[in-house]
GROMACS .gro file of C-alpha atoms in nm:
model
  322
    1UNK     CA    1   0.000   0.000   0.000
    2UNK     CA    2   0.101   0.368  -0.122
    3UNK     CA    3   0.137   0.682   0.157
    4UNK     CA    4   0.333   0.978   0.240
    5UNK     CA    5   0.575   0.987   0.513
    6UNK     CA    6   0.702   1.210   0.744
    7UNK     CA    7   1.098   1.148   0.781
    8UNK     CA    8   1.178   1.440   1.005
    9UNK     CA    9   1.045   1.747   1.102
   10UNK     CA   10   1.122   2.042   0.838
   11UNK     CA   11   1.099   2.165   0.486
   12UNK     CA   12   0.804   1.983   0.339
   13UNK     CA   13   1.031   1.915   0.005
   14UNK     CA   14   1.301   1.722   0.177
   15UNK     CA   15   1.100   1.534   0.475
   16UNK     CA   16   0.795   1.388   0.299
   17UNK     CA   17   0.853   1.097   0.111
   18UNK     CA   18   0.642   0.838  -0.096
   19UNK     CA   19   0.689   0.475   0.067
   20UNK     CA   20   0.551   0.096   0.057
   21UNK     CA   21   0.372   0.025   0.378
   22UNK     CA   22   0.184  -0.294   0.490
   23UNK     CA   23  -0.164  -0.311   0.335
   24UNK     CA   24  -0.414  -0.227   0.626
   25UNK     CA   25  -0.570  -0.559   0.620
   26UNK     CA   26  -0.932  -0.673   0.721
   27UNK     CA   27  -1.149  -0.486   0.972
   28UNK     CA   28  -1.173  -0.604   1.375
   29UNK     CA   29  -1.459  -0.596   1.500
   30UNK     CA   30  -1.596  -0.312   1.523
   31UNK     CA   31  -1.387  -0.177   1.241
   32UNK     CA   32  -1.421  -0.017   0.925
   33UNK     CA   33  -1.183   0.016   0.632
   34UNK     CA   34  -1.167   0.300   0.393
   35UNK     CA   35  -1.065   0.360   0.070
   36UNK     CA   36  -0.912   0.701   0.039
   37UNK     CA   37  -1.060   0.908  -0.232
   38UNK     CA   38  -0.927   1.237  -0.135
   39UNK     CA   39  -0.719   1.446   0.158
   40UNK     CA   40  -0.654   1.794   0.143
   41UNK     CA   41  -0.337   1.928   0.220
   42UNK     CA   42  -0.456   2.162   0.552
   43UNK     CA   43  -0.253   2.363   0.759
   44UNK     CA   44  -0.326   2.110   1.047
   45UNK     CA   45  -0.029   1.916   0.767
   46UNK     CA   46   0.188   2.141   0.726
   47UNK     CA   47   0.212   2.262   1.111
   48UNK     CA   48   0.269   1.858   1.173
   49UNK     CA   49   0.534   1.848   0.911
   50UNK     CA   50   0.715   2.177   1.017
   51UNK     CA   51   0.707   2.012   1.442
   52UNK     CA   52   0.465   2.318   1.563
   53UNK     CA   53   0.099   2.191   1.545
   54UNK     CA   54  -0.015   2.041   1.906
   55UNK     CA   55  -0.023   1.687   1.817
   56UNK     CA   56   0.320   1.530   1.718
   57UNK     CA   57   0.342   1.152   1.654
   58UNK     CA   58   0.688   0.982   1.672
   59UNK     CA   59   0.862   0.968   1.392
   60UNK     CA   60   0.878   0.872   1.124
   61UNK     CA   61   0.492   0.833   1.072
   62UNK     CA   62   0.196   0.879   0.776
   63UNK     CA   63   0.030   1.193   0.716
   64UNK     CA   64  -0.327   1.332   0.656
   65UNK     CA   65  -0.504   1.509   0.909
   66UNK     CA   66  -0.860   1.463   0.725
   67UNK     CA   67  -0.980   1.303   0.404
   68UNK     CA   68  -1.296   1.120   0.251
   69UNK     CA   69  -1.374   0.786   0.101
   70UNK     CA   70  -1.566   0.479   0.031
   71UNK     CA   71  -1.596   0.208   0.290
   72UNK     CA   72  -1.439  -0.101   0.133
   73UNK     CA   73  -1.504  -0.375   0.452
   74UNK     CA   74  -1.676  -0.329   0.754
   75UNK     CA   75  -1.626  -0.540   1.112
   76UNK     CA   76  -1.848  -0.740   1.330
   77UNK     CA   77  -2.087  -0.503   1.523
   78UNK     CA   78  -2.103  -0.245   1.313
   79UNK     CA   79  -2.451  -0.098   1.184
   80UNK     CA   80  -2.347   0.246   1.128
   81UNK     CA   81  -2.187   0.241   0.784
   82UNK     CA   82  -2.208  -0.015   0.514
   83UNK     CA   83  -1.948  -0.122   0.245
   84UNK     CA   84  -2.026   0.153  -0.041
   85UNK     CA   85  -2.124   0.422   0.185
   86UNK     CA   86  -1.891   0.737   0.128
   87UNK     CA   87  -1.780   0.871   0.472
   88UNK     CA   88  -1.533   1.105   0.628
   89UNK     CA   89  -1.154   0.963   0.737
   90UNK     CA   90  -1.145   1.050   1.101
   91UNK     CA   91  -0.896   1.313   1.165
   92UNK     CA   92  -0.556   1.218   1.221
   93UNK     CA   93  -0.575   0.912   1.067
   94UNK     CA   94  -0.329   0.911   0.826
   95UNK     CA   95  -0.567   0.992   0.502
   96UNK     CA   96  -0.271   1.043   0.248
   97UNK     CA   97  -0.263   0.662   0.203
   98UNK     CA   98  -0.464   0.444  -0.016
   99UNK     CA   99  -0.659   0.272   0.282
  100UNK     CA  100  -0.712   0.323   0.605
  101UNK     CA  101  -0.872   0.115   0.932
  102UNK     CA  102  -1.037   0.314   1.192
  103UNK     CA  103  -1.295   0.235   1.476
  104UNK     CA  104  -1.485   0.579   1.499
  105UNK     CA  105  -1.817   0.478   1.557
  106UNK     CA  106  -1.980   0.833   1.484
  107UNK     CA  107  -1.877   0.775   1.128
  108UNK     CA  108  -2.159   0.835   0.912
  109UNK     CA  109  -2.268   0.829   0.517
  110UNK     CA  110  -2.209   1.142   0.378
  111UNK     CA  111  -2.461   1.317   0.094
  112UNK     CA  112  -2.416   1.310  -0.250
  113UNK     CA  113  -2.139   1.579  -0.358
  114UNK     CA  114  -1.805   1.685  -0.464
  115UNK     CA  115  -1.527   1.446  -0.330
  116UNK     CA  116  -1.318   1.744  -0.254
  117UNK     CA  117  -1.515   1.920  -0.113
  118UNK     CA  118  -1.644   1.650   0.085
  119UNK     CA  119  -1.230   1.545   0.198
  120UNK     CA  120  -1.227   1.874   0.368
  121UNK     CA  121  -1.536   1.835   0.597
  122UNK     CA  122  -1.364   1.665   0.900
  123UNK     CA  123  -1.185   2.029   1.038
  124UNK     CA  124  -1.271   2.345   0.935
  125UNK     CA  125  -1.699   2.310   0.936
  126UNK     CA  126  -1.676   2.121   1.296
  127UNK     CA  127  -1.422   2.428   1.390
  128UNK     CA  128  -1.655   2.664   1.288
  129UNK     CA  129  -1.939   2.512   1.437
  130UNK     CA  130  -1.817   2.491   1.764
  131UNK     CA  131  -1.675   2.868   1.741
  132UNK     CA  132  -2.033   2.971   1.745
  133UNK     CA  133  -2.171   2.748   2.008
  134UNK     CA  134  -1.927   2.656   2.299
  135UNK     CA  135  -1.823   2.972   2.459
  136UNK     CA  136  -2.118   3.256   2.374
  137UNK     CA  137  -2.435   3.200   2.177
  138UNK     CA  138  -2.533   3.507   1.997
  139UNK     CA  139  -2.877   3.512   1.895
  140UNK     CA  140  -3.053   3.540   1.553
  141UNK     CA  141  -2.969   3.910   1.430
  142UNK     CA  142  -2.639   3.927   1.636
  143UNK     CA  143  -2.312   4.020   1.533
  144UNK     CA  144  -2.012   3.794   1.490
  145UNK     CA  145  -1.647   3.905   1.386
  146UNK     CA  146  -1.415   3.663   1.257
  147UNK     CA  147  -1.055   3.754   1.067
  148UNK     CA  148  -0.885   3.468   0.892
  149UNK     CA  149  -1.247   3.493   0.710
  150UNK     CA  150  -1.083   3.364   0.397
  151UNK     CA  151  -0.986   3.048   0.548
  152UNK     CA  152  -1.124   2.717   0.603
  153UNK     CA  153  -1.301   2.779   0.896
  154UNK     CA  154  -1.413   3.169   0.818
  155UNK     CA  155  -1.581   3.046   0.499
  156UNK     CA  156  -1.770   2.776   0.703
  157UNK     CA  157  -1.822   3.050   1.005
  158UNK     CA  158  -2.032   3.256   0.716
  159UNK     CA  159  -2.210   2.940   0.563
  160UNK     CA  160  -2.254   2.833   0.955
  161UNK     CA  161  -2.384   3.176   1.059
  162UNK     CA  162  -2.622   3.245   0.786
  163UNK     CA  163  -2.822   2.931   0.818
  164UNK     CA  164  -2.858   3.005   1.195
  165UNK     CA  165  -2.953   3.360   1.158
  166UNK     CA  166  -2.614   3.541   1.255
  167UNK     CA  167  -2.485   3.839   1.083
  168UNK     CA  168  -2.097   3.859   1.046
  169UNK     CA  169  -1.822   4.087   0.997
  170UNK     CA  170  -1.551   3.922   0.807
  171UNK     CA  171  -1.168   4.063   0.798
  172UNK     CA  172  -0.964   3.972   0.540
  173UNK     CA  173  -0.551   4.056   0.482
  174UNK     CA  174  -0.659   4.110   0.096
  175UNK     CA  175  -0.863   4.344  -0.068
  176UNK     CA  176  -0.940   4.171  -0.332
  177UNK     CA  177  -1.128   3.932  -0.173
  178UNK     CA  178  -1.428   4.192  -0.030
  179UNK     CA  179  -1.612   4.073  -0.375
  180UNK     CA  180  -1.577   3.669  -0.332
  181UNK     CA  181  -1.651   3.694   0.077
  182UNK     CA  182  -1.990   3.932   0.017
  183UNK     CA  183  -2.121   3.677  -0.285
  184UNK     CA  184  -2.091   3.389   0.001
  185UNK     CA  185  -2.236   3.578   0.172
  186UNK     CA  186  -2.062   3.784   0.406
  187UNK     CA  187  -2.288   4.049   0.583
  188UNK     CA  188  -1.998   4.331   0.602
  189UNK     CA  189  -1.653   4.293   0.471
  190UNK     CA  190  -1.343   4.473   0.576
  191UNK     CA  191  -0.929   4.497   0.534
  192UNK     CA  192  -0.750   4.476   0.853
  193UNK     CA  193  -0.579   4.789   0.987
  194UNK     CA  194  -0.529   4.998   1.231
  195UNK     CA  195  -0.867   5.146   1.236
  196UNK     CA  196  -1.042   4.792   1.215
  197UNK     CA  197  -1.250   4.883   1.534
  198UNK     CA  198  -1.400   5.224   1.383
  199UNK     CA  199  -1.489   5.032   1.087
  200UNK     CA  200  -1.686   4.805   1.223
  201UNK     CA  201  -1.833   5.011   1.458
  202UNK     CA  202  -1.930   5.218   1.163
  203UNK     CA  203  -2.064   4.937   0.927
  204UNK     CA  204  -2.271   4.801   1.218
  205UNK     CA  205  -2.396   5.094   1.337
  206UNK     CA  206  -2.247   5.095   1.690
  207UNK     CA  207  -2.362   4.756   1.729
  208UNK     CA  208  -2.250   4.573   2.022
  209UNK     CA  209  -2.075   4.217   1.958
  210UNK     CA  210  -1.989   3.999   2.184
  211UNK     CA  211  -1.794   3.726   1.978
  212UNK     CA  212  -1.467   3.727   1.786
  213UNK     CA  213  -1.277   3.443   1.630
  214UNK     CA  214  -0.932   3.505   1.605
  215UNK     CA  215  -0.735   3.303   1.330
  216UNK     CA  216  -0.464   3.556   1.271
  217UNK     CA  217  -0.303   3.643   1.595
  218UNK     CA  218  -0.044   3.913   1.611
  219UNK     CA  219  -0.189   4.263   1.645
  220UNK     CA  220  -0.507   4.119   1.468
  221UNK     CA  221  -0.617   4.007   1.837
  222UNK     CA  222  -0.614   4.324   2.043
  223UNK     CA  223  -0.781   4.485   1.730
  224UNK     CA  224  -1.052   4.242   1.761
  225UNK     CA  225  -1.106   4.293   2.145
  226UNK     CA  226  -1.103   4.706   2.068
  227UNK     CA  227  -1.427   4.605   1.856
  228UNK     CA  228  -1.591   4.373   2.102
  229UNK     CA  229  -1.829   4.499   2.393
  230UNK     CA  230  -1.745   4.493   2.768
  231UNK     CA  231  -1.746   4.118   2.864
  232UNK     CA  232  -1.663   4.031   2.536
  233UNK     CA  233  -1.491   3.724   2.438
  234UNK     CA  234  -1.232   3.696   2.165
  235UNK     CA  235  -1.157   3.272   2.103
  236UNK     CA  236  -0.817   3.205   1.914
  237UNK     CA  237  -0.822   2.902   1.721
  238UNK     CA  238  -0.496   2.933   1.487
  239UNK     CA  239  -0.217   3.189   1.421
  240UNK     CA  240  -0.190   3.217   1.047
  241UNK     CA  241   0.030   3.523   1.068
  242UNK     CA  242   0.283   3.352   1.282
  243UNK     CA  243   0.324   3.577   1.537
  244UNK     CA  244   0.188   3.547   1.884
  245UNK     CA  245  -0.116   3.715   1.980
  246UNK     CA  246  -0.040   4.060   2.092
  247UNK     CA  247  -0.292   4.212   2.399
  248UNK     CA  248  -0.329   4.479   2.608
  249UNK     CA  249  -0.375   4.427   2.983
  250UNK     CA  250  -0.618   4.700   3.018
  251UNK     CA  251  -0.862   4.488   2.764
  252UNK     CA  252  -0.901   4.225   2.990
  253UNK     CA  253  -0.906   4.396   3.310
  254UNK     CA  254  -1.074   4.689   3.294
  255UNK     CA  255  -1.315   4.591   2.994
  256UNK     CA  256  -1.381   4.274   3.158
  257UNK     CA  257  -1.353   4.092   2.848
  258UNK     CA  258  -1.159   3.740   2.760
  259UNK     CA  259  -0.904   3.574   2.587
  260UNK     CA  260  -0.978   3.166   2.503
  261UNK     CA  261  -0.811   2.914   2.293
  262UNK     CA  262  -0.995   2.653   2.117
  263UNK     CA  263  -0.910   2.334   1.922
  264UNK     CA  264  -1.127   2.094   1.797
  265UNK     CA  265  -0.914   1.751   1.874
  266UNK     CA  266  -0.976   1.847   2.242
  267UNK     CA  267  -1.329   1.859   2.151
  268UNK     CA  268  -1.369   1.560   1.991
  269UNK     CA  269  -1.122   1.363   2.293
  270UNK     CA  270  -1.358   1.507   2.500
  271UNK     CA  271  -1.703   1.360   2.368
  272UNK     CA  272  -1.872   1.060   2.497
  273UNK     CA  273  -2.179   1.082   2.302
  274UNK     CA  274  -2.175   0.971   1.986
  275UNK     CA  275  -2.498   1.132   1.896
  276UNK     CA  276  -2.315   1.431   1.955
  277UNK     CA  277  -2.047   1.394   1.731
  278UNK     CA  278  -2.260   1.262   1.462
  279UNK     CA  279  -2.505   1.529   1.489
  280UNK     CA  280  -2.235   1.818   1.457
  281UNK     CA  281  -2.143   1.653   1.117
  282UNK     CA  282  -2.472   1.677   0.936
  283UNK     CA  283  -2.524   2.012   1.058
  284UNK     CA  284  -2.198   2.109   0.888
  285UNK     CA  285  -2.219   1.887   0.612
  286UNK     CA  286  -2.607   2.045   0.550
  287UNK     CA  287  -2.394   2.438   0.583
  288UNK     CA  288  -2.093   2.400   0.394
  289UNK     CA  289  -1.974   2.699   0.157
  290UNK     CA  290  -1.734   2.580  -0.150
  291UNK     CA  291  -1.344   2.610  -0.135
  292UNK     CA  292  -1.144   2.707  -0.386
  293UNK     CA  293  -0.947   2.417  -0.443
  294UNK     CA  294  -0.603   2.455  -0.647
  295UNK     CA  295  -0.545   2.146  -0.778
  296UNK     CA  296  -0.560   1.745  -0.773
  297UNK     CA  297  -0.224   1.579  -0.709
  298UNK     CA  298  -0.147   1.146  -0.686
  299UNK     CA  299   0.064   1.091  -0.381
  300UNK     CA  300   0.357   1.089  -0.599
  301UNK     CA  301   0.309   1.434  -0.676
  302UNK     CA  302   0.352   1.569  -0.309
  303UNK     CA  303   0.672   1.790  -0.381
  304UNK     CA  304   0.428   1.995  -0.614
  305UNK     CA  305   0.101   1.942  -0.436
  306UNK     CA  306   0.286   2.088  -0.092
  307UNK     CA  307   0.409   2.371  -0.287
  308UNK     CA  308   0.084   2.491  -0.406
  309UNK     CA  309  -0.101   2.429  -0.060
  310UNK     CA  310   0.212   2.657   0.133
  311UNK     CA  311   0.053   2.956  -0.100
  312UNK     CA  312  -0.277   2.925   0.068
  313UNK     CA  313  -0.480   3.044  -0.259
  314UNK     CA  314  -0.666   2.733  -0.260
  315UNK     CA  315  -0.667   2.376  -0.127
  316UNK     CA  316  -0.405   2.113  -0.270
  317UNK     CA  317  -0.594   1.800  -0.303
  318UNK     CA  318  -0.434   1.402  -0.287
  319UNK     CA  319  -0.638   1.144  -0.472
  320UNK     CA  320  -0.463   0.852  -0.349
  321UNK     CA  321  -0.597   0.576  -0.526
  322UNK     CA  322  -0.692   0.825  -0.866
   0.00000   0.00000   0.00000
């Protein structure tokens, strides 16, 4: 059987390699086994390839965070997928392979759809889910700011948001994204800056917001708590701009407001209910918003496929057995 490696931590063109590995084999009971039909490169990957994402295997080991496929063999006891069904690869399971064996019972059939789009279900929806439920629950007709609303997650926040009533303000690094974000439907769409907080306050009309998600870091993070109310709550999920997040004391003491990190493996460690889990993935899979995806790669291709994905203009996607 066919995956990608991880030989050492570093330079994605030197420490990912192509190797033969022992097939997977037949399903346990209570197993399933999956054949891979596609696994974006995320930057869950590339944070686990360059030794700074929170979960680090020993080495060497297989990649692919997330990924999607068809269920080629399922094990005594289980009724909740069938051989046939299409259903997400759990996440770190090592989806840049050909097959893979897992015992996630709140594995489901997915609906009919685009395989790529489908491969990247398993983080960023879930993520943005979660963002909007587990620390404050704004109410239909509330405000939510998010930067990093280009990404992953801030596309699903806006596809998440919409359906449940929300109304967000979506920062962006780019300008010429304002366009794309507003046709997915974006309710106001800004450039970062230094006068981020006035802006808002200005396209909202003084509204007051109680929820940020931070993706950026940096100074990103104390603009976002200038823009929040008193008792706000800014909730850092990733640091795309690789710096740390930058904060003023007087924020958090005086405003009363607060700083929280959140990561959906916790999450998902955390769960006992299956129901839960399961349920979480319909909603998102029922609220996704397309990503732009810049192109289709066999696992032999990684040196190219890594390369696109580290210019974050759209996903880099494996077909392992295409």
């Amino acid at each position: 059987m066919r995956a990608l490696q991880l030989a050492a931590r570093g330079d994605p063109s030197e420490v990912v390699r192509l190797v033969d590995v022992p097939d997977v084999g037949p399903p346990r009971p209570g197993e399933v086994v999956i054949d891979v039909e596609a696994s974006p490169v995320e930057p869950t990957d590339l944070a686990i390839i360059a030794g700074t994402y929170g979960y680090l295997p020993p080495l060497p080991h297989l990649l692919g965070a997330q990924g999607v496929g068809r269920v080629a063999a399922v094990g005594r006891d289980v009724d909740y997928v069938r051989e046939g069904d299409r259903t997400l690869v759990p996440l770190l399971s090592n989806a840049w392979a050909e097959r893979v064996r897992t015992d996630v019972p709140w594995l489901r059939p997915l609906p009919k759809g685009d395989v790529g789009q489908l491969s990247m279900l398993g983080i960023d929806p879930p993520t943005a889910c979660l963002l909007l439920t587990e620390f404050v629950r704004p109410r239909a007709g509330e405000w939510v700011i998010q930067n990093a609303a280009n990404s992953g997650v801030g596309r699903s926040v806006i596809a998440l948001a919409r359906s449940r009533g929300l109304r967000t303000v979506n920062v962006v690094r780019r300008p010429e994204l304002l366009g794309e974000l507003t046709a997915l439907g974006g309710d106001v769409v800004l450039v970062d800056g230094p006068e981020l907080a006035a802006d808002i306050a200005a396209a909202t009309d003084g509204a007051p917001i109680a929820l940020a998600l931070d993706g950026v870091g940096g100074a990103s993070t104390q603009r976002l708590l200038d823009a929040i109310a008193p008792c706000g709550t800014v909730v850092v999920y990733a640091g795309m701009s690789g710096e740390p997040a930058r904060v003023s004391n007087p924020s958090l003491v005086y405003a009363g407001q607060t700083l929280r990190g959140f990561w959906v493996v916790n999450w998902l460690r955390e769960q006992t209910s299956v129901e839960k889990v399961a349920s979480l993935y319909r909603e998102c899979a029922a609220a996704t918003t397309p990503y732009p995806i810049a192109g289709e790669f066999g696992l032999g291709e990684h040196a190219e496929a890594l390369t696109v994905a580290a210019k974050f203009r759209g996903k880099a996607i494996f077909r392992p057995n295409g």
